[in-house]
Amino acid sequence: GRAGEVLLGRRGEHTRQPGRWSFPSGFVERGERVEDAARRETLEETGLDVELGPVLTVVSSAGEAVVLVVYPAIAYTGTPAANDDLTEVCWFALDALPELAFPHDLEIIALWREQSRSRA
């Protein structure tokens, strides 16, 4: 990402929490490595090729079928553009976040912030 900012996408009308903002995400295809799926989905949704860092966290909830594997990423080529399930993409400063789609979005940002501080 850009220093101190996160790239979020506004979710389209055929997604959960349409109109709210969240991280680019998607599903792993059968036989696909999780890391490859993360890069592919980011490219499909935002137009950005990214380099992934080590896994930041894994998010799962009782009663939810979805398990999130979260990676920090740095964009190395491309210009952000909304595609696929997103209607808009935008960089946000951590102190000026929009209305987020899911409670785990704030948890991910807090963890990323904490780990970034410990590395500095």
Short mmCIF file of N, CA, C and O in Angstrom, two decimals:
data_model
loop_
_atom_site.label_atom_id
_atom_site.label_comp_id
_atom_site.label_asym_id
_atom_site.label_seq_id
_atom_site.Cartn_x
_atom_site.Cartn_y
_atom_site.Cartn_z
N GLY A 1 0.81 -1.19 0.00
CA GLY A 1 0.00 0.00 0.00
C GLY A 1 0.85 1.24 0.00
O GLY A 1 2.05 1.19 -0.21
N ARG A 2 0.23 2.38 0.20
CA ARG A 2 0.95 3.64 0.34
C ARG A 2 1.16 3.87 1.82
O ARG A 2 0.38 3.44 2.65
N ALA A 3 2.22 4.56 2.16
CA ALA A 3 2.58 4.75 3.57
C ALA A 3 1.42 5.32 4.37
O ALA A 3 0.89 6.38 4.05
N GLY A 4 0.99 4.58 5.39
CA GLY A 4 -0.05 5.04 6.29
C GLY A 4 -1.45 5.02 5.71
O GLY A 4 -2.38 5.57 6.30
N GLU A 5 -1.63 4.40 4.55
CA GLU A 5 -2.95 4.35 3.92
C GLU A 5 -3.32 2.92 3.55
O GLU A 5 -2.45 2.07 3.40
N VAL A 6 -4.62 2.69 3.40
CA VAL A 6 -5.12 1.39 2.94
C VAL A 6 -6.00 1.61 1.72
O VAL A 6 -6.70 2.61 1.62
N LEU A 7 -5.93 0.65 0.80
CA LEU A 7 -6.79 0.68 -0.38
C LEU A 7 -8.04 -0.11 -0.07
O LEU A 7 -7.97 -1.30 0.28
N LEU A 8 -9.17 0.52 -0.18
CA LEU A 8 -10.46 -0.13 0.07
C LEU A 8 -11.33 -0.02 -1.17
O LEU A 8 -11.15 0.88 -1.99
N GLY A 9 -12.27 -0.95 -1.28
CA GLY A 9 -13.20 -0.93 -2.39
C GLY A 9 -14.63 -0.81 -1.89
O GLY A 9 -14.98 -1.39 -0.87
N ARG A 10 -15.43 -0.02 -2.62
CA ARG A 10 -16.86 0.08 -2.30
C ARG A 10 -17.56 -1.13 -2.93
O ARG A 10 -17.44 -1.37 -4.13
N ARG A 11 -18.27 -1.87 -2.12
CA ARG A 11 -18.87 -3.12 -2.55
C ARG A 11 -20.09 -2.88 -3.45
O ARG A 11 -20.90 -2.00 -3.20
N GLY A 12 -20.19 -3.69 -4.50
CA GLY A 12 -21.28 -3.57 -5.47
C GLY A 12 -22.60 -4.09 -4.95
O GLY A 12 -22.68 -4.70 -3.89
N GLU A 13 -23.64 -3.89 -5.75
CA GLU A 13 -25.00 -4.21 -5.30
C GLU A 13 -25.27 -5.70 -5.13
O GLU A 13 -26.19 -6.09 -4.43
N HIS A 14 -24.46 -6.56 -5.75
CA HIS A 14 -24.70 -8.00 -5.64
C HIS A 14 -23.76 -8.65 -4.62
O HIS A 14 -23.47 -9.84 -4.70
N THR A 15 -23.29 -7.87 -3.66
CA THR A 15 -22.41 -8.38 -2.61
C THR A 15 -23.08 -8.19 -1.25
O THR A 15 -24.09 -7.49 -1.14
N ARG A 16 -22.49 -8.80 -0.22
CA ARG A 16 -22.94 -8.50 1.15
C ARG A 16 -22.50 -7.08 1.48
O ARG A 16 -21.41 -6.67 1.10
N GLN A 17 -23.32 -6.34 2.16
CA GLN A 17 -23.02 -4.97 2.57
C GLN A 17 -22.74 -4.05 1.38
O GLN A 17 -21.72 -3.36 1.34
N PRO A 18 -23.63 -4.00 0.38
CA PRO A 18 -23.39 -3.14 -0.78
C PRO A 18 -23.27 -1.68 -0.38
O PRO A 18 -23.95 -1.22 0.54
N GLY A 19 -22.39 -0.97 -1.07
CA GLY A 19 -22.21 0.46 -0.83
C GLY A 19 -21.22 0.76 0.28
O GLY A 19 -20.76 1.89 0.42
N ARG A 20 -20.89 -0.22 1.09
CA ARG A 20 -19.90 -0.01 2.15
C ARG A 20 -18.52 -0.41 1.64
O ARG A 20 -18.38 -1.08 0.62
N TRP A 21 -17.52 -0.03 2.40
CA TRP A 21 -16.13 -0.22 1.98
C TRP A 21 -15.50 -1.40 2.70
O TRP A 21 -15.76 -1.64 3.88
N SER A 22 -14.64 -2.12 1.99
CA SER A 22 -13.92 -3.24 2.57
C SER A 22 -12.65 -3.49 1.75
O SER A 22 -12.41 -2.83 0.75
N PHE A 23 -11.87 -4.45 2.20
CA PHE A 23 -10.66 -4.83 1.48
C PHE A 23 -11.00 -5.64 0.25
O PHE A 23 -11.99 -6.38 0.25
N PRO A 24 -10.19 -5.54 -0.80
CA PRO A 24 -10.38 -6.45 -1.93
C PRO A 24 -10.30 -7.88 -1.42
O PRO A 24 -9.47 -8.19 -0.56
N SER A 25 -11.17 -8.74 -1.93
CA SER A 25 -11.18 -10.12 -1.45
C SER A 25 -11.84 -11.01 -2.49
O SER A 25 -12.40 -10.54 -3.47
N GLY A 26 -11.77 -12.29 -2.25
CA GLY A 26 -12.41 -13.23 -3.16
C GLY A 26 -12.20 -14.65 -2.70
O GLY A 26 -11.77 -14.90 -1.57
N PHE A 27 -12.51 -15.57 -3.57
CA PHE A 27 -12.47 -16.99 -3.23
C PHE A 27 -11.30 -17.69 -3.89
O PHE A 27 -10.91 -17.35 -5.00
N VAL A 28 -10.80 -18.70 -3.21
CA VAL A 28 -9.74 -19.55 -3.74
C VAL A 28 -10.39 -20.58 -4.66
O VAL A 28 -11.38 -21.22 -4.28
N GLU A 29 -9.86 -20.73 -5.86
CA GLU A 29 -10.36 -21.74 -6.79
C GLU A 29 -9.79 -23.10 -6.39
O GLU A 29 -8.72 -23.20 -5.80
N ARG A 30 -10.51 -24.15 -6.73
CA ARG A 30 -10.05 -25.52 -6.43
C ARG A 30 -8.66 -25.71 -7.05
O ARG A 30 -8.44 -25.41 -8.22
N GLY A 31 -7.72 -26.19 -6.24
CA GLY A 31 -6.36 -26.45 -6.71
C GLY A 31 -5.46 -25.22 -6.76
O GLY A 31 -4.29 -25.33 -7.13
N GLU A 32 -5.98 -24.06 -6.38
CA GLU A 32 -5.20 -22.82 -6.42
C GLU A 32 -4.55 -22.58 -5.06
O GLU A 32 -5.15 -22.82 -4.02
N ARG A 33 -3.32 -22.09 -5.07
CA ARG A 33 -2.67 -21.72 -3.81
C ARG A 33 -3.33 -20.46 -3.27
O ARG A 33 -3.72 -19.58 -4.03
N VAL A 34 -3.43 -20.34 -1.95
CA VAL A 34 -4.07 -19.19 -1.32
C VAL A 34 -3.38 -17.89 -1.74
O VAL A 34 -4.04 -16.90 -2.07
N GLU A 35 -2.04 -17.89 -1.76
CA GLU A 35 -1.29 -16.68 -2.14
C GLU A 35 -1.62 -16.26 -3.58
O GLU A 35 -1.77 -15.08 -3.87
N ASP A 36 -1.72 -17.25 -4.47
CA ASP A 36 -2.04 -16.95 -5.87
C ASP A 36 -3.45 -16.38 -5.99
O ASP A 36 -3.70 -15.46 -6.77
N ALA A 37 -4.38 -16.92 -5.20
CA ALA A 37 -5.76 -16.42 -5.21
C ALA A 37 -5.80 -14.97 -4.71
O ALA A 37 -6.52 -14.14 -5.27
N ALA A 38 -5.02 -14.66 -3.67
CA ALA A 38 -5.01 -13.29 -3.14
C ALA A 38 -4.50 -12.31 -4.20
O ALA A 38 -5.09 -11.24 -4.41
N ARG A 39 -3.44 -12.68 -4.90
CA ARG A 39 -2.92 -11.79 -5.96
C ARG A 39 -3.92 -11.68 -7.12
O ARG A 39 -4.16 -10.59 -7.63
N ARG A 40 -4.50 -12.81 -7.53
CA ARG A 40 -5.45 -12.81 -8.64
C ARG A 40 -6.69 -11.97 -8.32
O ARG A 40 -7.11 -11.13 -9.12
N GLU A 41 -7.25 -12.18 -7.14
CA GLU A 41 -8.46 -11.43 -6.77
C GLU A 41 -8.17 -9.94 -6.66
O GLU A 41 -8.99 -9.11 -7.05
N THR A 42 -7.01 -9.57 -6.12
CA THR A 42 -6.65 -8.15 -6.03
C THR A 42 -6.54 -7.55 -7.41
O THR A 42 -7.05 -6.46 -7.68
N LEU A 43 -5.89 -8.26 -8.33
CA LEU A 43 -5.77 -7.78 -9.71
C LEU A 43 -7.14 -7.65 -10.36
O LEU A 43 -7.45 -6.63 -10.99
N GLU A 44 -7.99 -8.66 -10.19
CA GLU A 44 -9.33 -8.63 -10.79
C GLU A 44 -10.17 -7.48 -10.25
O GLU A 44 -10.88 -6.83 -11.01
N GLU A 45 -10.10 -7.23 -8.97
CA GLU A 45 -10.96 -6.21 -8.36
C GLU A 45 -10.41 -4.80 -8.45
O GLU A 45 -11.18 -3.84 -8.47
N THR A 46 -9.08 -4.65 -8.45
CA THR A 46 -8.50 -3.30 -8.36
C THR A 46 -7.60 -2.92 -9.53
O THR A 46 -7.20 -1.77 -9.64
N GLY A 47 -7.22 -3.89 -10.37
CA GLY A 47 -6.30 -3.61 -11.46
C GLY A 47 -4.85 -3.54 -11.02
O GLY A 47 -3.98 -3.19 -11.81
N LEU A 48 -4.55 -3.87 -9.77
CA LEU A 48 -3.20 -3.76 -9.24
C LEU A 48 -2.54 -5.13 -9.10
O LEU A 48 -3.14 -6.06 -8.56
N ASP A 49 -1.30 -5.23 -9.58
CA ASP A 49 -0.46 -6.38 -9.26
C ASP A 49 0.18 -6.08 -7.92
O ASP A 49 0.67 -4.97 -7.71
N VAL A 50 0.17 -7.04 -7.03
CA VAL A 50 0.70 -6.80 -5.68
C VAL A 50 1.74 -7.83 -5.30
O VAL A 50 1.75 -8.95 -5.79
N GLU A 51 2.60 -7.39 -4.39
CA GLU A 51 3.54 -8.29 -3.72
C GLU A 51 3.01 -8.49 -2.32
O GLU A 51 2.75 -7.51 -1.60
N LEU A 52 2.83 -9.74 -1.93
CA LEU A 52 2.27 -10.05 -0.62
C LEU A 52 3.36 -10.14 0.44
O LEU A 52 4.43 -10.66 0.19
N GLY A 53 3.03 -9.65 1.63
CA GLY A 53 3.86 -9.88 2.80
C GLY A 53 3.42 -11.18 3.45
O GLY A 53 2.55 -11.89 2.94
N PRO A 54 3.99 -11.50 4.61
CA PRO A 54 3.57 -12.71 5.33
C PRO A 54 2.13 -12.57 5.83
O PRO A 54 1.64 -11.45 6.01
N VAL A 55 1.47 -13.68 6.06
CA VAL A 55 0.08 -13.67 6.53
C VAL A 55 -0.03 -12.77 7.76
O VAL A 55 0.73 -12.89 8.72
N LEU A 56 -0.98 -11.84 7.71
CA LEU A 56 -1.22 -10.93 8.83
C LEU A 56 -2.09 -11.61 9.88
O LEU A 56 -1.82 -11.56 11.07
N THR A 57 -3.16 -12.25 9.42
CA THR A 57 -4.08 -12.95 10.32
C THR A 57 -5.00 -13.85 9.52
O THR A 57 -5.09 -13.74 8.29
N VAL A 58 -5.67 -14.75 10.21
CA VAL A 58 -6.73 -15.57 9.64
C VAL A 58 -7.98 -15.26 10.43
O VAL A 58 -7.96 -15.27 11.66
N VAL A 59 -9.07 -14.93 9.73
CA VAL A 59 -10.32 -14.53 10.38
C VAL A 59 -11.38 -15.58 10.09
O VAL A 59 -11.66 -15.90 8.93
N SER A 60 -11.97 -16.11 11.15
CA SER A 60 -13.11 -17.02 11.00
C SER A 60 -14.08 -16.75 12.13
O SER A 60 -13.69 -16.28 13.20
N SER A 61 -15.34 -17.01 11.88
CA SER A 61 -16.38 -16.76 12.88
C SER A 61 -17.32 -17.95 12.95
O SER A 61 -17.62 -18.57 11.92
N ALA A 62 -17.81 -18.24 14.14
CA ALA A 62 -18.79 -19.31 14.31
C ALA A 62 -20.00 -19.02 13.44
O ALA A 62 -20.47 -17.89 13.37
N GLY A 63 -20.46 -20.02 12.72
CA GLY A 63 -21.65 -19.88 11.88
C GLY A 63 -21.36 -19.30 10.50
O GLY A 63 -22.26 -19.22 9.68
N GLU A 64 -20.14 -18.88 10.24
CA GLU A 64 -19.78 -18.31 8.93
C GLU A 64 -19.04 -19.36 8.11
O GLU A 64 -18.14 -20.02 8.61
N ALA A 65 -19.39 -19.47 6.84
CA ALA A 65 -18.72 -20.42 5.97
C ALA A 65 -17.40 -19.88 5.44
O ALA A 65 -16.54 -20.63 5.00
N VAL A 66 -17.23 -18.56 5.47
CA VAL A 66 -16.05 -17.92 4.89
C VAL A 66 -14.92 -17.83 5.91
O VAL A 66 -15.13 -17.45 7.06
N VAL A 67 -13.72 -18.18 5.48
CA VAL A 67 -12.50 -18.00 6.26
C VAL A 67 -11.62 -17.04 5.47
O VAL A 67 -11.38 -17.24 4.28
N LEU A 68 -11.17 -15.96 6.12
CA LEU A 68 -10.31 -14.99 5.46
C LEU A 68 -8.86 -15.22 5.84
O LEU A 68 -8.55 -15.35 7.02
N VAL A 69 -7.99 -15.26 4.84
CA VAL A 69 -6.56 -15.27 5.06
C VAL A 69 -6.09 -13.89 4.60
O VAL A 69 -6.26 -13.53 3.43
N VAL A 70 -5.57 -13.10 5.53
CA VAL A 70 -5.29 -11.68 5.27
C VAL A 70 -3.79 -11.46 5.11
O VAL A 70 -3.01 -11.84 5.97
N TYR A 71 -3.44 -10.83 3.99
CA TYR A 71 -2.05 -10.49 3.69
C TYR A 71 -1.91 -9.00 3.56
O TYR A 71 -2.73 -8.35 2.90
N PRO A 72 -0.84 -8.41 4.10
CA PRO A 72 -0.51 -7.04 3.71
C PRO A 72 0.08 -7.12 2.31
O PRO A 72 0.68 -8.14 1.94
N ALA A 73 -0.11 -6.10 1.51
CA ALA A 73 0.39 -6.14 0.15
C ALA A 73 0.90 -4.77 -0.28
O ALA A 73 0.40 -3.75 0.20
N ILE A 74 1.85 -4.79 -1.18
CA ILE A 74 2.37 -3.56 -1.78
C ILE A 74 2.09 -3.65 -3.27
O ILE A 74 2.44 -4.64 -3.92
N ALA A 75 1.44 -2.62 -3.81
CA ALA A 75 1.16 -2.58 -5.25
C ALA A 75 2.45 -2.22 -5.98
O ALA A 75 3.11 -1.26 -5.62
N TYR A 76 2.81 -3.02 -6.99
CA TYR A 76 4.02 -2.69 -7.74
C TYR A 76 3.75 -2.34 -9.19
O TYR A 76 4.61 -1.75 -9.83
N THR A 77 2.60 -2.67 -9.74
CA THR A 77 2.22 -2.17 -11.06
C THR A 77 0.71 -1.98 -11.10
O THR A 77 -0.02 -2.60 -10.34
N GLY A 78 0.30 -1.10 -11.99
CA GLY A 78 -1.12 -0.87 -12.20
C GLY A 78 -1.59 0.44 -11.59
O GLY A 78 -0.89 1.06 -10.80
N THR A 79 -2.77 0.84 -12.03
CA THR A 79 -3.44 2.04 -11.50
C THR A 79 -4.75 1.55 -10.90
O THR A 79 -5.48 0.81 -11.57
N PRO A 80 -5.05 1.93 -9.65
CA PRO A 80 -6.29 1.44 -9.04
C PRO A 80 -7.52 1.78 -9.87
O PRO A 80 -7.70 2.92 -10.30
N ALA A 81 -8.33 0.76 -10.12
CA ALA A 81 -9.59 0.93 -10.86
C ALA A 81 -10.55 -0.14 -10.37
O ALA A 81 -10.18 -1.30 -10.24
N ALA A 82 -11.78 0.25 -10.12
CA ALA A 82 -12.79 -0.70 -9.62
C ALA A 82 -13.23 -1.64 -10.72
O ALA A 82 -13.55 -1.22 -11.83
N ASN A 83 -13.22 -2.92 -10.43
CA ASN A 83 -13.67 -3.96 -11.35
C ASN A 83 -14.40 -5.02 -10.55
O ASN A 83 -14.42 -4.98 -9.33
N ASP A 84 -14.97 -5.98 -11.24
CA ASP A 84 -15.54 -7.16 -10.64
C ASP A 84 -16.66 -6.80 -9.66
O ASP A 84 -17.68 -6.28 -10.07
N ASP A 85 -16.48 -7.03 -8.36
CA ASP A 85 -17.53 -6.81 -7.36
C ASP A 85 -17.48 -5.42 -6.73
O ASP A 85 -18.22 -5.14 -5.79
N LEU A 86 -16.59 -4.56 -7.20
CA LEU A 86 -16.43 -3.23 -6.61
C LEU A 86 -16.94 -2.15 -7.57
O LEU A 86 -16.84 -2.28 -8.77
N THR A 87 -17.46 -1.06 -6.98
CA THR A 87 -17.91 0.06 -7.81
C THR A 87 -16.93 1.24 -7.75
O THR A 87 -17.02 2.15 -8.57
N GLU A 88 -16.02 1.21 -6.78
CA GLU A 88 -15.08 2.31 -6.58
C GLU A 88 -13.92 1.79 -5.73
O GLU A 88 -14.12 0.92 -4.88
N VAL A 89 -12.71 2.29 -5.97
CA VAL A 89 -11.57 2.00 -5.09
C VAL A 89 -10.92 3.33 -4.73
O VAL A 89 -10.91 4.26 -5.52
N CYS A 90 -10.39 3.38 -3.51
CA CYS A 90 -9.81 4.64 -3.04
C CYS A 90 -8.82 4.34 -1.92
O CYS A 90 -9.03 3.43 -1.12
N TRP A 91 -7.74 5.15 -1.87
CA TRP A 91 -6.80 5.09 -0.75
C TRP A 91 -7.36 5.92 0.39
O TRP A 91 -7.86 7.03 0.17
N PHE A 92 -7.28 5.39 1.60
CA PHE A 92 -7.76 6.10 2.79
C PHE A 92 -6.67 6.16 3.85
O PHE A 92 -5.99 5.17 4.11
N ALA A 93 -6.55 7.34 4.46
CA ALA A 93 -5.68 7.47 5.63
C ALA A 93 -6.34 6.73 6.77
O ALA A 93 -7.58 6.64 6.85
N LEU A 94 -5.54 6.18 7.67
CA LEU A 94 -6.08 5.38 8.76
C LEU A 94 -6.95 6.19 9.72
O LEU A 94 -7.81 5.63 10.40
N ASP A 95 -6.76 7.50 9.74
CA ASP A 95 -7.59 8.33 10.61
C ASP A 95 -8.78 8.96 9.86
O ASP A 95 -9.45 9.83 10.39
N ALA A 96 -9.03 8.52 8.64
CA ALA A 96 -10.14 9.05 7.84
C ALA A 96 -10.83 7.93 7.06
O ALA A 96 -11.02 8.03 5.85
N LEU A 97 -11.18 6.86 7.76
CA LEU A 97 -11.78 5.70 7.11
C LEU A 97 -13.26 5.93 6.83
O LEU A 97 -13.96 6.58 7.60
N PRO A 98 -13.77 5.36 5.72
CA PRO A 98 -15.20 5.45 5.42
C PRO A 98 -15.98 4.43 6.24
O PRO A 98 -15.40 3.71 7.07
N GLU A 99 -17.28 4.31 5.97
CA GLU A 99 -18.10 3.31 6.65
C GLU A 99 -17.71 1.92 6.14
O GLU A 99 -17.86 1.62 4.95
N LEU A 100 -17.17 1.12 7.03
CA LEU A 100 -16.67 -0.20 6.65
C LEU A 100 -17.77 -1.25 6.67
O LEU A 100 -18.75 -1.14 7.41
N ALA A 101 -17.61 -2.25 5.82
CA ALA A 101 -18.65 -3.26 5.64
C ALA A 101 -18.75 -4.25 6.79
O ALA A 101 -19.84 -4.70 7.13
N PHE A 102 -17.62 -4.62 7.38
CA PHE A 102 -17.62 -5.71 8.34
C PHE A 102 -16.82 -5.35 9.59
O PHE A 102 -15.81 -4.64 9.49
N PRO A 103 -17.20 -5.86 10.76
CA PRO A 103 -16.44 -5.60 11.98
C PRO A 103 -14.98 -6.05 11.85
O PRO A 103 -14.08 -5.41 12.38
N HIS A 104 -14.74 -7.14 11.12
CA HIS A 104 -13.36 -7.62 11.00
C HIS A 104 -12.47 -6.64 10.23
O HIS A 104 -11.26 -6.69 10.37
N ASP A 105 -13.05 -5.75 9.43
CA ASP A 105 -12.23 -4.77 8.70
C ASP A 105 -11.45 -3.89 9.68
O ASP A 105 -10.26 -3.67 9.51
N LEU A 106 -12.12 -3.39 10.71
CA LEU A 106 -11.44 -2.58 11.73
C LEU A 106 -10.42 -3.39 12.50
O LEU A 106 -9.35 -2.88 12.84
N GLU A 107 -10.73 -4.64 12.78
CA GLU A 107 -9.79 -5.51 13.49
C GLU A 107 -8.52 -5.73 12.66
O GLU A 107 -7.41 -5.71 13.20
N ILE A 108 -8.68 -5.92 11.36
CA ILE A 108 -7.54 -6.11 10.47
C ILE A 108 -6.69 -4.85 10.44
O ILE A 108 -5.46 -4.91 10.53
N ILE A 109 -7.32 -3.69 10.33
CA ILE A 109 -6.58 -2.43 10.31
C ILE A 109 -5.82 -2.22 11.62
O ILE A 109 -4.66 -1.83 11.61
N ALA A 110 -6.46 -2.52 12.74
CA ALA A 110 -5.80 -2.36 14.04
C ALA A 110 -4.59 -3.28 14.15
O ALA A 110 -3.52 -2.88 14.62
N LEU A 111 -4.73 -4.52 13.70
CA LEU A 111 -3.62 -5.47 13.75
C LEU A 111 -2.48 -5.03 12.83
O LEU A 111 -1.31 -5.07 13.21
N TRP A 112 -2.81 -4.58 11.62
CA TRP A 112 -1.80 -4.10 10.67
C TRP A 112 -1.05 -2.91 11.26
O TRP A 112 0.16 -2.83 11.19
N ARG A 113 -1.80 -2.00 11.87
CA ARG A 113 -1.20 -0.82 12.51
C ARG A 113 -0.23 -1.23 13.62
O ARG A 113 0.88 -0.73 13.70
N GLU A 114 -0.66 -2.16 14.46
CA GLU A 114 0.15 -2.65 15.58
C GLU A 114 1.43 -3.32 15.06
O GLU A 114 2.52 -3.03 15.55
N GLN A 115 1.30 -4.17 14.07
CA GLN A 115 2.48 -4.85 13.53
C GLN A 115 3.41 -3.88 12.80
O GLN A 115 4.62 -4.04 12.84
N SER A 116 2.86 -2.87 12.15
CA SER A 116 3.68 -1.86 11.46
C SER A 116 4.51 -1.07 12.48
O SER A 116 5.67 -0.79 12.25
N ARG A 117 3.89 -0.73 13.61
CA ARG A 117 4.60 0.01 14.66
C ARG A 117 5.72 -0.83 15.25
O ARG A 117 6.80 -0.34 15.53
N SER A 118 5.47 -2.13 15.44
CA SER A 118 6.49 -2.98 16.06
C SER A 118 7.68 -3.22 15.14
O SER A 118 8.77 -3.49 15.59
N ARG A 119 7.47 -3.09 13.82
CA ARG A 119 8.56 -3.25 12.86
C ARG A 119 9.36 -1.96 12.68
O ARG A 119 10.46 -1.98 12.18
N ALA A 120 8.74 -0.83 13.05
CA ALA A 120 9.39 0.47 12.82
C ALA A 120 10.50 0.73 13.83
O ALA A 120 10.63 0.15 14.84
#
